[in-house]
Amino acid sequence: MSVEVELAEALRRTGEGFTTDPEALADAGEERGRRRVARRRAAVAGGSVLALALIATAGAYSGGLFGGSGPEGTVHVAAPLPTPPGNGRQTGAGAVTADQMIGNLKSLLPGGRLTEPKARGTEDELGPRVGVVYDDGKGPAAISLSLQRVDPFGSQSRAQTECEDKNLHTYDDCRTEQLPDGSRLLLHQGYEYPDRRADTKVWRAVLVTVQGFLVDASEWNAAADKGAPVSRPDPPLTVAQLKSLVTSDTWHAALNALPPADPEPAPEPESIALRDRKAVDALEHLMAQFGITVPIVSKGGQGTYGYVVLDDGKGKSLVEINVQSHANPSGFTGNPAVTTESDGTKVKVTAGPGEKNKSVTQWKVDTLRKDGLRVLVTAFSTADQNGPATRPSPALTMAQLRQIALAPDWNLAGPAR
């Protein structure tokens, strides 16, 4: 699979897990993409979800066919070898071949039958990865593992070991552990499809060490991540075995053969529209300013995208905000549904079924100011767009959404961060 295909797949996975407006994202893609392409799934080339952000967010926590698993143990990180000349990939002494990657994975799995092995060695520009179909007699299951070097102190590496908001992403269990040597470990038990259109489960372990080693393993309860029927109730390895797989020092030779990652660059300033605060902070402040007292049970987001989950006792409701500066006005031109305020701000109000689940009600107020600032506020009759509606209509009224979207200098609200 080419890196372009892997990148597209990671972006698709993230899009399935996050609730964002497609039209708004299209306009904001260039601005937000530069910041997020290294985020939640930045490890696409290495087979993890670091490119999250390749977005973020994110997510959804499934890997591709090359994800991975492993047994429980303590991490003893070997000192990195000197970076070789050239492109940093070792092809001589210290290199680990594709066949060796397969052998290493086989040595760490419980006794069982391995078929369809696929692997890359350390000499491959896309990075070392290995995937097999494993059968312990209870049904074939895909298992995969990838290796990468990352900036251990960067926000992208931390995002790899953070659990997602369960109000927005369906999974059975997730936890992050801090190991004695300072490494961080994510253990995640979820589903291949956020909307649960198939019963394919994916369990995942991601280790990021203080030396910048990233080991990402995934397993499924089917012979492939997609396109194969479920073959067993759960993936074959326990969470403890997944932990042991990624923390094994068996992978250190291959990790040492990779060039150290460049330090993560300082984050770019957020959109001028946000000044020095995040969209979610402005959203929360404006709700209080307008006397909206519905309890917030969860909140989050990144930069120019934010969300809150509200619960007034009648069912949870998701409210999102997307902010863009220098937005493309094309969606507001020649549209009879667009009205214009006295200050020249264009407003487009829509109400209808959700984009991911037609049983969900979605209300949207999209605004474009004369200076190019676009504020889009969307509310849903559910906390999770992939799930069913939890109430007849969103917790906020359309009038309240308009207040938030049209608030003057809304981006200046709240204390500086």
Coordinates of N, CA and C in Angstrom, one line a residue, residues 7-208:
L7 N -2.3 7.4 3.9 CA -2.7 8.7 4.4 C -4.2 8.9 4.2
A8 N -4.7 8.5 3.0 CA -6.1 8.7 2.7 C -7.0 7.8 3.6
E9 N -6.5 6.6 3.9 CA -7.2 5.7 4.8 C -7.2 6.3 6.2
A10 N -6.1 6.8 6.7 CA -6.1 7.3 8.0 C -7.0 8.5 8.2
L11 N -7.0 9.4 7.1 CA -7.9 10.5 7.2 C -9.4 10.1 7.2
R12 N -9.7 9.0 6.4 CA -11.0 8.5 6.4 C -11.4 8.0 7.7
R13 N -10.5 7.3 8.4 CA -10.8 6.7 9.7 C -11.1 7.8 10.7
T14 N -10.3 8.9 10.6 CA -10.5 10.0 11.5 C -11.8 10.7 11.3
G15 N -12.1 10.8 10.0 CA -13.4 11.5 9.6 C -14.6 10.7 10.1
E16 N -14.5 9.3 10.2 CA -15.6 8.5 10.7 C -15.8 8.8 12.2
G17 N -14.7 9.0 12.9 CA -14.8 9.1 14.3 C -15.1 10.5 14.8
F18 N -14.8 11.6 14.1 CA -15.0 12.9 14.5 C -16.3 13.5 13.9
T19 N -16.8 14.5 14.5 CA -18.0 15.1 14.1 C -17.7 16.5 13.6
T20 N -17.4 16.7 12.3 CA -17.1 18.0 11.8 C -17.9 18.2 10.5
D21 N -18.0 19.5 10.2 CA -18.8 19.8 9.0 C -18.0 19.8 7.8
P22 N -18.4 19.0 6.8 CA -17.5 18.8 5.6 C -17.3 20.1 4.8
E23 N -18.3 20.9 4.7 CA -18.1 22.2 3.9 C -17.1 23.1 4.6
A24 N -17.3 23.1 6.0 CA -16.4 24.0 6.7 C -14.9 23.5 6.7
L25 N -14.8 22.1 6.7 CA -13.5 21.6 6.7 C -12.8 21.8 5.3
A26 N -13.6 21.8 4.3 CA -13.0 22.0 3.0 C -12.4 23.4 2.9
D27 N -13.1 24.4 3.4 CA -12.6 25.7 3.4 C -11.4 25.9 4.3
A28 N -11.4 25.2 5.4 CA -10.4 25.4 6.4 C -9.2 24.4 6.3
G29 N -9.3 23.5 5.3 CA -8.4 22.4 5.1 C -6.9 22.8 5.1
E30 N -6.6 23.8 4.3 CA -5.2 24.2 4.2 C -4.7 24.8 5.5
E31 N -5.6 25.6 6.2 CA -5.1 26.3 7.4 C -5.0 25.3 8.5
R32 N -6.0 24.4 8.7 CA -5.9 23.5 9.8 C -5.1 22.2 9.5
G33 N -5.0 21.9 8.2 CA -4.3 20.6 7.8 C -2.9 20.7 8.2
R34 N -2.2 21.9 8.0 CA -0.8 22.0 8.2 C -0.5 21.6 9.7
R35 N -1.4 22.1 10.6 CA -1.2 21.8 12.0 C -1.6 20.4 12.4
R36 N -2.6 19.9 11.8 CA -3.1 18.6 12.2 C -2.6 17.4 11.5
V37 N -1.9 17.6 10.4 CA -1.5 16.4 9.6 C -0.4 15.6 10.4
A38 N 0.2 16.3 11.4 CA 1.1 15.6 12.2 C 0.5 15.1 13.5
R39 N -0.8 15.3 13.7 CA -1.4 15.0 15.0 C -1.9 13.6 15.0
R40 N -3.2 13.3 15.4 CA -3.6 12.1 15.9 C -3.2 10.9 15.1
R41 N -3.0 11.1 13.7 CA -2.6 9.9 12.9 C -1.3 10.2 12.1
A42 N -0.4 10.9 12.6 CA 0.8 11.3 11.9 C 1.7 10.2 11.6
A43 N 1.4 9.0 12.2 CA 2.2 7.9 11.9 C 1.7 7.0 10.8
V44 N 1.0 7.6 9.8 CA 0.4 6.8 8.7 C 1.5 6.0 8.0
A45 N 2.6 6.7 7.7 CA 3.6 6.0 7.0 C 4.2 4.9 7.8
G46 N 4.0 5.0 9.1 CA 4.5 3.9 10.0 C 3.4 3.0 10.5
G47 N 2.2 3.3 10.1 CA 1.0 2.4 10.3 C 0.3 2.7 11.6
S48 N 0.5 3.9 12.2 CA -0.3 4.2 13.4 C -1.3 5.3 13.1
V49 N -1.9 5.8 14.1 CA -2.9 6.9 13.9 C -2.3 8.2 14.2
L50 N -1.0 8.4 14.1 CA -0.4 9.6 14.5 C -0.8 10.7 13.5
A51 N -1.2 10.4 12.3 CA -1.6 11.4 11.4 C -2.9 12.0 12.0
L52 N -3.5 11.4 13.2 CA -4.7 12.1 13.6 C -5.0 13.1 13.2
A53 N -4.3 13.5 13.4 CA -4.6 14.8 13.0 C -3.8 15.0 11.9
L54 N -3.1 13.8 11.8 CA -3.4 13.9 10.4 C -4.8 14.4 10.7
I55 N -5.0 14.9 12.1 CA -6.2 15.6 12.3 C -6.6 15.9 13.5
A56 N -6.6 14.0 15.1 CA -7.4 14.3 16.0 C -7.8 14.1 16.4
T57 N -8.0 14.2 17.1 CA -8.7 14.3 17.3 C -8.8 13.5 17.8
A58 N -8.0 13.6 17.3 CA -8.6 12.7 17.2 C -8.2 11.5 17.7
G59 N -8.2 9.6 16.7 CA -9.0 8.7 16.5 C -8.8 8.4 16.2
A60 N -10.5 7.9 15.4 CA -10.8 6.6 15.8 C -9.6 5.8 15.8
Y61 N -9.6 4.9 16.7 CA -8.3 4.4 17.1 C -8.0 3.1 16.3
S62 N -8.6 2.9 15.1 CA -8.2 1.7 14.4 C -7.0 2.0 13.6
G63 N -6.1 1.0 13.4 CA -5.0 1.2 12.5 C -5.4 0.6 11.1
G64 N -4.4 0.4 10.2 CA -4.7 -0.3 9.0 C -4.4 -1.8 9.2
L65 N -4.3 -2.6 8.2 CA -4.0 -4.0 8.3 C -2.7 -4.1 9.1
F66 N -1.8 -3.2 9.0 CA -0.5 -3.2 9.8 C -0.7 -2.4 11.1
G67 N -1.3 -2.9 12.1 CA -1.4 -2.3 13.4 C -0.7 -3.2 14.4
G68 N -1.1 -3.6 15.5 CA -0.4 -4.6 16.2 C -0.8 -5.0 17.6
S69 N -0.1 -6.0 18.3 CA -0.5 -6.4 19.6 C 0.7 -7.0 20.4
G70 N 0.6 -7.4 21.7 CA 1.7 -7.9 22.4 C 1.5 -8.2 23.8
P71 N 2.4 -9.0 24.5 CA 2.4 -9.5 25.9 C 2.9 -8.5 26.9
E72 N 2.6 -8.7 28.2 CA 2.9 -7.8 29.2 C 4.4 -7.9 29.7
G73 N 5.0 -6.7 30.0 CA 6.3 -6.7 30.5 C 6.8 -5.3 30.8
T74 N 8.0 -5.2 31.3 CA 8.6 -3.9 31.6 C 9.5 -3.5 30.5
V75 N 9.5 -2.2 30.2 CA 10.3 -1.7 29.1 C 11.7 -1.4 29.5
H76 N 12.7 -2.0 28.8 CA 14.1 -1.6 29.0 C 14.6 -1.1 27.7
V77 N 14.7 0.2 27.6 CA 14.9 0.8 26.3 C 16.4 0.8 26.0
A78 N 16.9 0.3 24.9 CA 18.3 0.3 24.6 C 18.7 1.7 24.1
A79 N 19.9 2.1 24.3 CA 20.4 3.4 23.8 C 20.4 3.3 22.3
P80 N 20.0 4.4 21.7 CA 20.0 4.5 20.2 C 21.4 4.4 19.6
L81 N 21.4 3.7 18.5 CA 22.7 3.6 17.8 C 23.0 4.9 17.1
P82 N 24.2 5.2 16.7 CA 24.5 6.5 15.9 C 23.7 6.4 14.6
T83 N 23.2 7.6 14.2 CA 22.5 7.7 12.9 C 23.4 7.4 11.8
P84 N 23.1 6.5 10.9 CA 24.0 6.2 9.8 C 24.0 7.3 8.8
P85 N 25.0 7.4 7.9 CA 25.0 8.4 6.8 C 23.9 8.2 5.8
G86 N 23.7 9.1 4.9 CA 22.7 9.0 3.9 C 21.4 9.4 4.4
N87 N 20.4 8.5 4.1 CA 19.0 8.9 4.5 C 18.7 8.4 5.9
G88 N 19.7 7.8 6.6 CA 19.4 7.4 7.9 C 18.9 6.0 8.0
R89 N 18.5 5.3 6.9 CA 18.0 3.9 7.0 C 19.2 3.0 6.9
Q90 N 19.2 2.0 7.9 CA 20.3 1.1 7.9 C 20.0 -0.1 6.9
T91 N 21.0 -0.4 6.1 CA 20.8 -1.5 5.2 C 21.9 -2.5 5.4
G92 N 22.8 -2.3 6.2 CA 23.9 -3.2 6.5 C 23.8 -3.7 7.9
A93 N 24.9 -3.6 8.7 CA 25.0 -4.0 10.1 C 23.9 -3.2 10.8
G94 N 23.1 -3.8 11.6 CA 22.1 -3.2 12.4 C 20.8 -3.1 11.8
A95 N 20.7 -3.4 10.5 CA 19.4 -3.4 9.8 C 18.6 -4.6 10.2
V96 N 17.3 -4.4 10.1 CA 16.4 -5.5 10.3 C 15.5 -5.7 9.1
T97 N 15.6 -6.9 8.5 CA 14.9 -7.2 7.3 C 13.4 -7.5 7.5
A98 N 12.7 -7.5 6.4 CA 11.2 -7.9 6.5 C 11.0 -9.3 7.0
D99 N 11.9 -10.2 6.6 CA 11.8 -11.6 7.2 C 12.0 -11.6 8.7
Q100 N 13.0 -10.8 9.1 CA 13.3 -10.7 10.5 C 12.1 -10.1 11.3
M101 N 11.4 -9.1 10.7 CA 10.3 -8.5 11.4 C 9.2 -9.6 11.6
I102 N 9.0 -10.4 10.5 CA 8.0 -11.5 10.6 C 8.4 -12.5 11.7
G103 N 9.7 -12.9 11.7 CA 10.2 -13.8 12.7 C 10.1 -13.2 14.2
N104 N 10.3 -11.9 14.3 CA 10.2 -11.3 15.6 C 8.8 -11.4 16.1
L105 N 7.8 -11.1 15.2 CA 6.4 -11.1 15.6 C 6.0 -12.5 16.0
K106 N 6.5 -13.5 15.2 CA 6.1 -14.9 15.4 C 6.6 -15.3 16.8
S107 N 7.8 -14.9 17.2 CA 8.4 -15.3 18.4 C 7.7 -14.8 19.6
L108 N 6.9 -13.7 19.5 CA 6.3 -13.1 20.6 C 4.8 -13.5 20.7
L109 N 4.3 -14.2 19.7 CA 2.9 -14.6 19.8 C 2.8 -16.0 20.4
P110 N 1.7 -16.3 21.1 CA 1.4 -17.6 21.6 C 1.4 -18.6 20.5
G111 N 1.6 -19.9 20.8 CA 1.6 -20.9 19.7 C 0.3 -20.8 18.9
G112 N 0.5 -20.9 17.6 CA -0.7 -20.8 16.7 C -0.2 -20.8 15.3
R113 N -1.1 -20.8 14.3 CA -0.7 -20.9 12.9 C -0.7 -19.5 12.3
L114 N 0.4 -19.1 11.6 CA 0.6 -17.8 11.0 C 0.5 -18.0 9.5
T115 N -0.3 -17.2 8.8 CA -0.4 -17.2 7.4 C -0.4 -15.8 6.9
E116 N -0.2 -15.6 5.6 CA -0.3 -14.3 4.9 C 0.6 -13.3 5.5
P117 N 1.9 -13.6 5.8 CA 2.8 -12.6 6.4 C 3.1 -11.5 5.4
K118 N 3.1 -10.3 5.8 CA 3.5 -9.2 5.0 C 4.4 -8.3 5.9
A119 N 5.5 -7.8 5.4 CA 6.3 -7.0 6.2 C 7.2 -6.0 5.4
R120 N 7.7 -5.0 6.1 CA 8.8 -4.1 5.6 C 9.9 -4.1 6.6
G121 N 11.1 -4.0 6.1 CA 12.3 -3.9 7.0 C 12.6 -2.4 7.3
T122 N 13.7 -2.3 8.0 CA 14.2 -0.9 8.3 C 14.7 -0.1 7.1
E123 N 15.0 -0.9 6.1 CA 15.6 -0.2 4.9 C 14.5 0.5 4.1
D124 N 13.2 0.2 4.4 CA 12.1 0.7 3.6 C 11.8 2.1 4.0
E125 N 11.7 3.0 3.1 CA 11.4 4.4 3.4 C 10.1 4.6 4.2
L126 N 9.2 3.7 4.0 CA 7.9 3.8 4.8 C 8.0 3.3 6.2
G127 N 9.1 2.7 6.5 CA 9.3 2.3 7.9 C 8.9 0.8 8.1
P128 N 9.5 0.2 9.1 CA 9.2 -1.2 9.4 C 7.8 -1.5 9.9
R129 N 7.2 -2.5 9.3 CA 5.9 -3.0 9.7 C 5.8 -4.5 9.4
V130 N 4.9 -5.1 10.1 CA 4.6 -6.5 9.9 C 3.2 -6.8 10.2
G131 N 2.6 -7.7 9.4 CA 1.2 -8.1 9.6 C 1.1 -9.6 9.2
V132 N 0.2 -10.3 10.0 CA 0.0 -11.7 9.7 C -1.5 -12.0 10.0
V133 N -1.9 -13.2 9.5 CA -3.2 -13.7 10.0 C -2.8 -14.8 11.0
Y134 N -3.3 -14.7 12.2 CA -3.0 -15.6 13.3 C -4.2 -16.4 13.6
D135 N -4.0 -17.8 13.8 CA -5.1 -18.6 14.2 C -4.6 -19.5 15.3
D136 N -5.2 -19.4 16.5 CA -4.9 -20.2 17.6 C -5.9 -21.3 17.8
G137 N -6.6 -21.6 16.7 CA -7.6 -22.7 16.7 C -9.0 -22.2 17.0
K138 N -9.2 -20.9 17.3 CA -10.5 -20.3 17.7 C -11.0 -19.4 16.6
G139 N -10.3 -19.3 15.5 CA -10.7 -18.5 14.4 C -9.5 -17.6 13.9
P140 N -9.4 -17.3 12.6 CA -8.3 -16.5 12.1 C -8.5 -15.0 12.5
A141 N -7.4 -14.4 12.8 CA -7.4 -13.0 13.2 C -6.2 -12.2 12.6
A142 N -6.4 -11.0 12.1 CA -5.3 -10.2 11.6 C -4.6 -9.5 12.8
I143 N -3.3 -9.6 12.8 CA -2.5 -8.9 13.8 C -1.4 -8.1 13.0
S144 N -1.2 -6.9 13.5 CA -0.1 -6.1 12.8 C 0.6 -5.2 13.8
L145 N 1.8 -4.8 13.4 CA 2.6 -4.0 14.3 C 3.5 -3.1 13.4
S146 N 3.7 -1.8 13.8 CA 4.5 -0.9 13.1 C 5.5 -0.2 14.1
L147 N 6.6 0.2 13.6 CA 7.6 0.9 14.4 C 7.9 2.3 13.8
Q148 N 8.2 3.2 14.7 CA 8.5 4.6 14.2 C 9.3 5.3 15.2
R149 N 10.1 6.3 14.8 CA 10.7 7.2 15.8 C 10.0 8.5 15.8
V150 N 9.7 9.1 16.9 CA 9.0 10.3 17.1 C 9.6 11.2 18.1
D151 N 9.2 12.5 18.1 CA 9.7 13.4 19.1 C 8.9 13.1 20.4
P152 N 9.6 12.5 21.4 CA 8.9 12.0 22.6 C 8.2 13.1 23.4
F153 N 8.6 14.4 23.2 CA 8.1 15.5 23.9 C 7.1 16.3 23.1
G154 N 6.8 15.9 21.9 CA 5.9 16.6 21.1 C 4.4 16.3 21.4
S155 N 3.6 17.2 21.0 CA 2.1 17.0 21.2 C 1.6 15.9 20.4
Q156 N 2.2 15.6 19.2 CA 1.7 14.5 18.4 C 1.9 13.2 19.1
S157 N 3.1 13.0 19.7 CA 3.4 11.7 20.4 C 2.4 11.5 21.6
R158 N 2.2 12.6 22.3 CA 1.3 12.5 23.4 C -0.1 12.1 23.0
A159 N -0.5 12.7 21.8 CA -1.9 12.4 21.3 C -2.1 10.9 21.0
Q160 N -1.0 10.2 20.7 CA -1.1 8.8 20.4 C -1.5 7.9 21.6
T161 N -1.3 8.5 22.8 CA -1.5 7.7 24.0 C -2.6 8.3 24.8
E162 N -3.5 9.1 24.2 CA -4.6 9.7 24.9 C -5.9 9.0 24.5
C163 N -6.8 8.7 25.4 CA -8.1 8.1 25.1 C -9.0 9.2 24.5
E164 N -9.9 8.8 23.6 CA -10.8 9.8 23.0 C -12.0 9.9 23.9
D165 N -12.8 11.0 23.7 CA -14.0 11.3 24.5 C -15.1 10.2 24.1
K166 N -15.5 9.5 25.1 CA -16.4 8.4 24.9 C -17.8 8.9 24.5
N167 N -18.1 10.2 24.8 CA -19.3 10.7 24.3 C -19.4 10.8 22.8
L168 N -18.2 10.9 22.2 CA -18.1 11.1 20.7 C -17.6 9.8 20.0
H169 N -17.0 8.9 20.7 CA -16.4 7.7 20.0 C -16.8 6.5 20.8
T170 N -17.3 5.5 20.0 CA -17.7 4.3 20.7 C -16.5 3.3 20.9
Y171 N -16.3 2.9 22.1 CA -15.3 1.9 22.4 C -15.7 1.2 23.7
D172 N -15.2 0.0 24.0 CA -15.5 -0.7 25.2 C -14.6 -0.3 26.3
D173 N -13.4 -0.1 26.1 CA -12.5 0.3 27.2 C -11.2 1.0 26.6
C174 N -10.7 1.9 27.4 CA -9.4 2.6 27.0 C -8.8 3.1 28.3
R175 N -7.5 3.0 28.3 CA -6.7 3.5 29.4 C -5.3 3.9 29.0
T176 N -4.7 4.8 29.7 CA -3.3 5.2 29.4 C -2.5 4.9 30.7
E177 N -1.4 4.3 30.5 CA -0.5 4.0 31.6 C 0.8 4.7 31.5
Q178 N 1.3 5.2 32.6 CA 2.7 5.7 32.7 C 3.6 4.6 33.2
L179 N 4.5 4.2 32.5 CA 5.4 3.1 32.9 C 6.6 3.6 33.7
P180 N 7.2 2.8 34.5 CA 8.3 3.2 35.4 C 9.4 4.0 34.8
D181 N 9.7 3.7 33.5 CA 10.8 4.5 32.9 C 10.3 5.8 32.2
G182 N 9.1 6.1 32.4 CA 8.6 7.4 31.8 C 7.8 7.2 30.5
S183 N 7.8 6.0 29.9 CA 7.1 5.7 28.7 C 5.6 5.8 29.0
R184 N 4.8 6.1 27.9 CA 3.4 6.2 28.0 C 2.8 5.1 27.1
L185 N 1.8 4.4 27.6 CA 1.2 3.3 26.9 C -0.3 3.4 26.8
L186 N -0.9 3.3 25.6 CA -2.3 3.3 25.4 C -2.8 1.9 25.2
L187 N -3.9 1.5 25.8 CA -4.5 0.2 25.6 C -6.0 0.5 25.3
H188 N -6.4 0.1 24.1 CA -7.7 0.5 23.6 C -8.4 -0.7 23.0
Q189 N -9.7 -0.8 23.4 CA -10.5 -1.9 22.9 C -11.8 -1.2 22.2
G190 N -11.8 -1.3 20.9 CA -12.9 -0.6 20.2 C -13.3 -1.4 19.0
Y191 N -13.8 -0.6 18.0 CA -14.4 -1.2 16.8 C -13.9 -0.6 15.6
E192 N -13.8 -1.4 14.5 CA -13.3 -1.0 13.3 C -14.2 0.1 12.7
Y193 N -15.5 0.0 12.8 CA -16.4 1.0 12.3 C -17.1 1.7 13.4
P194 N -16.9 3.0 13.5 CA -17.5 3.8 14.6 C -19.0 3.7 14.6
D195 N -19.7 3.5 13.4 CA -21.1 3.4 13.4 C -21.6 1.9 13.7
R196 N -20.7 1.0 14.0 CA -21.0 -0.4 14.3 C -21.8 -1.1 13.2
R197 N -21.5 -0.7 11.9 CA -22.2 -1.4 10.9 C -21.8 -2.8 10.7
A198 N -20.7 -3.1 11.3 CA -20.2 -4.5 11.3 C -19.6 -4.7 12.8
D199 N -19.6 -6.0 13.2 CA -19.1 -6.3 14.5 C -17.6 -6.5 14.6
T200 N -16.9 -6.0 13.7 CA -15.4 -6.1 13.7 C -14.8 -5.3 14.8
K201 N -14.1 -6.0 15.7 CA -13.5 -5.3 16.8 C -12.0 -5.1 16.5
V202 N -11.4 -4.0 17.0 CA -10.0 -3.8 16.9 C -9.5 -3.4 18.2
W203 N -8.5 -4.1 18.7 CA -7.9 -3.8 20.0 C -6.5 -3.4 19.7
R204 N -6.0 -2.4 20.5 CA -4.8 -1.7 20.1 C -3.9 -1.3 21.3
A205 N -2.6 -1.4 21.1 CA -1.7 -0.9 22.1 C -0.6 0.0 21.4
V206 N -0.4 1.1 22.0 CA 0.6 2.1 21.5 C 1.5 2.5 22.6
L207 N 2.8 2.3 22.3 CA 3.9 2.6 23.3 C 4.7 3.8 22.7
V208 N 4.9 4.8 23.5 CA 5.8 5.9 23.2 C 6.8 6.0 24.3

